[in-house]
Amino acid sequence: MKKLLVLLLLTVFLSGCGKIELNNATIPLAFGLDSQKDEILVTTQLANLSMPKKAQAMNTSQFKVITTRGKTVAEASRNFNLNISAVPLWSQTQIAVLGENLSRQDITPIVDFLVRNRYVRKNDLIMVSHQASPEEILSVKPYLEPYTAIALKNILKIQEGQVGIYPPISANEFIQKLSTPGVEPVLPMVGLKKIGDSHQVELSGMAVFKKNRMTGQLNELESRGYFLMRPEIYYGGLFPVFWDKGEKQWLTIEINSSKAEVIPQIQQQQLLMKIKIKADGTFYDQGGSGNLFTREMFRQVEKACEKEIARQLSMCIQKAQLVNSDFLGWGQIVARTEPEFWKSAGPQWDNIFPTVPYELDISFKIRRSYETDKTFVFR
Amino acid sequence: MRYLNNKTGTAASDSSAELINMPVSASLQENLDRLSVLLESCSDAVIREFSFGEPYRKGLIVFFDGLVDKKQIESNLLKPLLLELNMLNNEALQLQSNTNIISHVQEHILSLADLKELQTLQEVCHHITSGDTVFLIDGCSTGLAAGTRSWQGRPVQTPENEVMVFGPKEGLSETLRFNTAILRRRLKSTRFKIDSLVLGRISKTDVAVCYIEGIAPPDLVKEVKARLEKIDIDAILDTGYLAELIADYKWTIFTQTEHTEKPDRICGQLLEGKVCLMVDGSPMALVLPISFPEYLISPEDYYIHFIPASLFRMLRFIAFTLALTLPSLYVALISYHHEMIPTSLLLTITATRQGVPFPAFMEALLLEATFEMLREAGLRLPRAVGPAVSIVGALIIGDAAVRAGLVSTPMVVVVAFTGIASFVSPSYNAGIIIRIVRFLFLFSAALLGFLGIIITFILLLLRMASLSSFGLPYMSPIAPFNLQQMGDILVRRPWFKSVKRPFLDGMENVTRQKRPADNGR
């Protein structure tokens, strides 16, 4: 009994985390990291909850964006309390925005914070600002959501299934790729789009990293190529295909499932990457009036799709080789399947990667069409 | 008062204490004198003297007014003696001096169904206080007790505290004899035993120990009776007295007996080998032994189809857990573990908590205490005022407090939900346990968050697992685990599958169905 009592008292007095009453807490929904000269800038989007109900209903901003400076990320984020009278619950952040400035220079000063700080949620979606600072991005009042952070998170997640261009990448995945040899991270980029007087956020391209800094940028088509080549589960998306046989028109094809396989082949000490993509999809709609969804025609439609996919893939691979950043993870695949070869090639992978030849093997099947009726014909 | 009670008795009480142990005297005058001393200042006692028969005999009847059926005394006792005996002129019936007059009167004259011979004044007093009429004859040292008990009792009513949709609607009432009759009507077997004891020095309360011979473990019955016999108290006014006096573990809030006023529930329990105690003057019967999981079983489960019954039962277990821990979980979450709350929910909660002057724990404590007060007030208030309290409770506490910013809305929702969930438990005893333990959880959550809740939960389980009710482990069949019986705890076993009774240690006959029905699919 005495032992039990001692144990209980110990748990009372030695228990770690303190109590934070919600009354004096504030909820940061996103944080942005940027650098200016030799200082780190931490931008935080705080949910503004102290507003009366009526003001919330009106179209006024429901969040505050605060930027603080410091020599380190931790210091900058603590400096927050020099002008905010509540404890931030960092565990509630949804997204992290890295400044383009910082990313292009050097992300080393913030990596430790991302990796080891216990307040950083490892499933935060992480992105890079495009031609704007994180503060500008987070200050945007989104169309529907009250908070930019949640809007951005939802935009990323929903476009993955609806459009299928940019994969959402978590802090965890980013860190993992930074620390693994033979693979480099890419991050979706978010920029500003001017609409009238105000700005809106918009996903635009992807940032390609190499070691500790951003070295290049993927455009939309290259991003599509990357999206298809990832080993992760494919969520779907649409892509337009130009149809140049007979009546020229644009077709929309929806991809239902896609499986990418990258097989390294070594012939006479020469590495060849074979990329096999097996995808099937839906004939979604067409810009012309002739019936293309027939037994004779859809083989040719499939061919056109394969051609389009191949174009996207090679654009992506060429970009990767151009900026010499192996974000496709080829090095990792070679290391896994051809360990003998990797032993000699690994140390000089930077020199080998830009010139590795590749071969595309794409098979695309149209399985069905969700069209409700026959092709529309003008009379 | 205690000082006065402990003083040695006065002369009068001394003599009445002596008198009561005396045998019935052959002299009627002597008996009369003694009775007048014993019944001194008992304004409801009636002594009527008369003479009857040929040659005349003196006799008297004594009874307490209000406890007897006067019509029965008049027509079955006085009329045969005073009128019919003289009118019949039958030689054989006349009183002979040499015959045993008491047995003669019993056998030939009185037309009462229930007659009993008495030897001592103690017996006389016991019978008249119980509502019998005692008939004494001059020259006989034996008295006759005539069963003339009759009083105004509450008729059989629907139990108010155990409301059910299906199943019998009868409830026990205050008169022990009616209650045993209600049970006997359901178990028409001589194996259904009702042992009777008298407890209480002053109250002389009849206590019935009911069980089914051949099902109830004989050791259990013996143990119950032994514990009852050890009781030496001035009065037993309700079964609640017994529950405390005979419990295995007395210093705990975990009651080890079940109160019920539903005869069908009692019978169900008796058929599972339990023992039931009933006390004259109380509509509550005591069922024992009981294990904690059984508190969450409603008798209605056995009257409706087993699939919905099982689902309702699971719902009840969930509601029980929620009623126990919801306020503490909420307090722990919003004071310690913010990262576990989805952001949108946290935003809503935080928005409502802006400007609330109390910490979450104080808020929860105040609201819970208010709820308990409202509940207690609702119990005590007269019917006519009851709705007023609910309106005040709902409006003032719920709405005004939120508007004034004294409490936050989610907390009101949590407390109200907890209140509803705690009413789900079919047993009032379990409800009491939930209400008390909930505060314990609340304190530990405020102190240590989830860690505190888990520590309290472990201590609670340890305590519960260490208890027993008449030798039945309190947490059985969960601990010690018994798969066969678990089949009727979390879910309700279908009747065609309950071939065996839940096994009690020492039970003799565990077979419920000898030939389970095998028709149908």
Tab-separated table of N, CA and C in Angstrom, chain B residues 81-131:
chain	number	residue	atom	x	y	z
B	81	LEU	N	-70.304	-19.193	19.464
B	81	LEU	CA	-70.198	-19.402	20.902
B	81	LEU	C	-71.422	-18.869	21.635
B	82	LEU	N	-71.836	-17.676	21.275
B	82	LEU	CA	-72.876	-17.032	22.062
B	82	LEU	C	-74.278	-17.397	21.602
B	83	LEU	N	-74.463	-17.564	20.302
B	83	LEU	CA	-75.824	-17.810	19.812
B	83	LEU	C	-76.072	-19.260	19.445
B	84	GLU	N	-75.310	-19.753	18.512
B	84	GLU	CA	-75.604	-21.060	17.912
B	84	GLU	C	-75.487	-22.179	18.931
B	85	LEU	N	-74.532	-22.040	19.855
B	85	LEU	CA	-74.315	-23.081	20.844
B	85	LEU	C	-75.578	-23.281	21.685
B	86	ASN	N	-76.237	-22.161	22.021
B	86	ASN	CA	-77.441	-22.268	22.833
B	86	ASN	C	-78.658	-22.671	22.010
B	87	MET	N	-78.707	-22.193	20.778
B	87	MET	CA	-79.887	-22.453	19.958
B	87	MET	C	-79.977	-23.900	19.488
B	88	LEU	N	-78.837	-24.529	19.254
B	88	LEU	CA	-78.849	-25.865	18.669
B	88	LEU	C	-79.428	-26.906	19.614
B	89	ASN	N	-79.192	-26.684	20.934
B	89	ASN	CA	-79.702	-27.637	21.927
B	89	ASN	C	-79.201	-29.048	21.702
B	90	ASN	N	-78.089	-29.151	21.096
B	90	ASN	CA	-77.527	-30.468	20.799
B	90	ASN	C	-76.676	-30.915	21.982
B	91	GLU	N	-77.060	-32.042	22.553
B	91	GLU	CA	-76.383	-32.539	23.761
B	91	GLU	C	-74.896	-32.755	23.504
B	92	ALA	N	-74.636	-33.320	22.364
B	92	ALA	CA	-73.252	-33.685	22.066
B	92	ALA	C	-72.354	-32.471	22.004
B	93	LEU	N	-72.975	-31.345	21.663
B	93	LEU	CA	-72.159	-30.158	21.512
B	93	LEU	C	-71.995	-29.396	22.821
B	94	GLN	N	-72.854	-29.689	23.796
B	94	GLN	CA	-72.761	-28.940	25.041
B	94	GLN	C	-71.436	-29.192	25.730
B	95	LEU	N	-71.038	-28.205	26.501
B	95	LEU	CA	-69.736	-28.299	27.146
B	95	LEU	C	-69.830	-29.226	28.346
B	96	GLN	N	-69.088	-30.270	28.310
B	96	GLN	CA	-69.031	-31.170	29.465
B	96	GLN	C	-67.852	-30.755	30.316
B	97	SER	N	-68.032	-30.884	31.575
B	97	SER	CA	-66.974	-30.426	32.478
B	97	SER	C	-65.733	-31.296	32.351
B	98	ASN	N	-65.963	-32.547	31.988
B	98	ASN	CA	-64.808	-33.452	31.987
B	98	ASN	C	-64.002	-33.421	30.686
B	99	THR	N	-64.635	-32.904	29.616
B	99	THR	CA	-63.904	-32.927	28.339
B	99	THR	C	-62.838	-31.836	28.282
B	100	ASN	N	-61.868	-32.042	27.415
B	100	ASN	CA	-60.858	-31.012	27.163
B	100	ASN	C	-61.538	-29.902	26.373
B	101	ILE	N	-61.814	-28.848	27.104
B	101	ILE	CA	-62.689	-27.841	26.534
B	101	ILE	C	-62.084	-27.134	25.316
B	102	ILE	N	-60.772	-26.967	25.344
B	102	ILE	CA	-60.125	-26.252	24.233
B	102	ILE	C	-60.269	-27.019	22.925
B	103	SER	N	-59.954	-28.332	22.976
B	103	SER	CA	-60.041	-29.090	21.725
B	103	SER	C	-61.484	-29.256	21.307
B	104	HIS	N	-62.373	-29.259	22.279
B	104	HIS	CA	-63.792	-29.350	21.949
B	104	HIS	C	-64.246	-28.116	21.171
B	105	VAL	N	-63.865	-26.983	21.710
B	105	VAL	CA	-64.239	-25.738	21.037
B	105	VAL	C	-63.635	-25.699	19.636
B	106	GLN	N	-62.388	-26.099	19.557
B	106	GLN	CA	-61.695	-26.091	18.259
B	106	GLN	C	-62.368	-26.999	17.256
B	107	GLU	N	-62.705	-28.181	17.728
B	107	GLU	CA	-63.176	-29.191	16.788
B	107	GLU	C	-64.637	-29.022	16.404
B	108	HIS	N	-65.439	-28.577	17.356
B	108	HIS	CA	-66.875	-28.616	17.087
B	108	HIS	C	-67.540	-27.270	16.963
B	109	ILE	N	-66.986	-26.233	17.542
B	109	ILE	CA	-67.770	-25.007	17.623
B	109	ILE	C	-67.278	-23.906	16.683
B	110	LEU	N	-65.969	-23.609	16.747
B	110	LEU	CA	-65.488	-22.446	15.984
B	110	LEU	C	-65.362	-22.787	14.503
B	111	SER	N	-65.827	-21.863	13.681
B	111	SER	CA	-65.781	-22.125	12.231
B	111	SER	C	-64.674	-21.327	11.549
B	112	LEU	N	-63.596	-21.112	12.259
B	112	LEU	CA	-62.494	-20.382	11.658
B	112	LEU	C	-61.514	-21.331	10.971
B	113	ALA	N	-60.927	-20.867	9.903
B	113	ALA	CA	-60.027	-21.734	9.136
B	113	ALA	C	-58.683	-21.902	9.829
B	114	ASP	N	-58.213	-20.833	10.408
B	114	ASP	CA	-56.849	-20.831	10.918
B	114	ASP	C	-56.884	-20.696	12.440
B	115	LEU	N	-56.619	-21.797	13.142
B	115	LEU	CA	-56.615	-21.778	14.615
B	115	LEU	C	-55.312	-22.373	15.113
B	116	LYS	N	-54.800	-21.788	16.194
B	116	LYS	CA	-53.519	-22.272	16.685
B	116	LYS	C	-53.540	-22.217	18.203
B	117	GLU	N	-53.026	-23.252	18.868
B	117	GLU	CA	-52.999	-23.252	20.334
B	117	GLU	C	-51.781	-22.498	20.830
B	118	LEU	N	-51.972	-21.746	21.923
B	118	LEU	CA	-50.880	-20.947	22.464
B	118	LEU	C	-50.641	-21.327	23.903
B	119	GLN	N	-49.372	-21.324	24.317
B	119	GLN	CA	-49.060	-21.716	25.686
B	119	GLN	C	-48.592	-20.541	26.536
B	120	THR	N	-47.882	-19.589	25.931
B	120	THR	CA	-47.294	-18.526	26.760
B	120	THR	C	-47.884	-17.175	26.385
B	121	LEU	N	-47.712	-16.250	27.322
B	121	LEU	CA	-48.180	-14.893	27.073
B	121	LEU	C	-47.379	-14.235	25.947
B	122	GLN	N	-46.126	-14.661	25.825
B	122	GLN	CA	-45.299	-14.148	24.735
B	122	GLN	C	-45.954	-14.434	23.392
B	123	GLU	N	-46.391	-15.692	23.255
B	123	GLU	CA	-47.063	-16.071	22.003
B	123	GLU	C	-48.342	-15.282	21.830
B	124	VAL	N	-49.068	-15.121	22.926
B	124	VAL	CA	-50.331	-14.374	22.865
B	124	VAL	C	-50.063	-12.975	22.320
B	125	CYS	N	-49.047	-12.330	22.913
B	125	CYS	CA	-48.756	-10.955	22.503
B	125	CYS	C	-48.318	-10.909	21.041
B	126	HIS	N	-47.488	-11.876	20.653
B	126	HIS	CA	-47.017	-11.874	19.278
B	126	HIS	C	-48.187	-11.982	18.306
B	127	HIS	N	-49.146	-12.868	18.659
B	127	HIS	CA	-50.266	-13.078	17.736
B	127	HIS	C	-51.188	-11.893	17.684
B	128	ILE	N	-51.476	-11.294	18.858
B	128	ILE	CA	-52.406	-10.160	18.775
B	128	ILE	C	-51.754	-8.975	18.068
B	129	THR	N	-50.442	-8.788	18.257
B	129	THR	CA	-49.817	-7.656	17.545
B	129	THR	C	-49.732	-7.927	16.059
B	130	SER	N	-49.784	-9.205	15.685
B	130	SER	CA	-49.735	-9.511	14.257
B	130	SER	C	-51.116	-9.459	13.628
B	131	GLY	N	-52.183	-9.232	14.428
B	131	GLY	CA	-53.519	-9.106	13.853
B	131	GLY	C	-54.405	-10.322	14.083
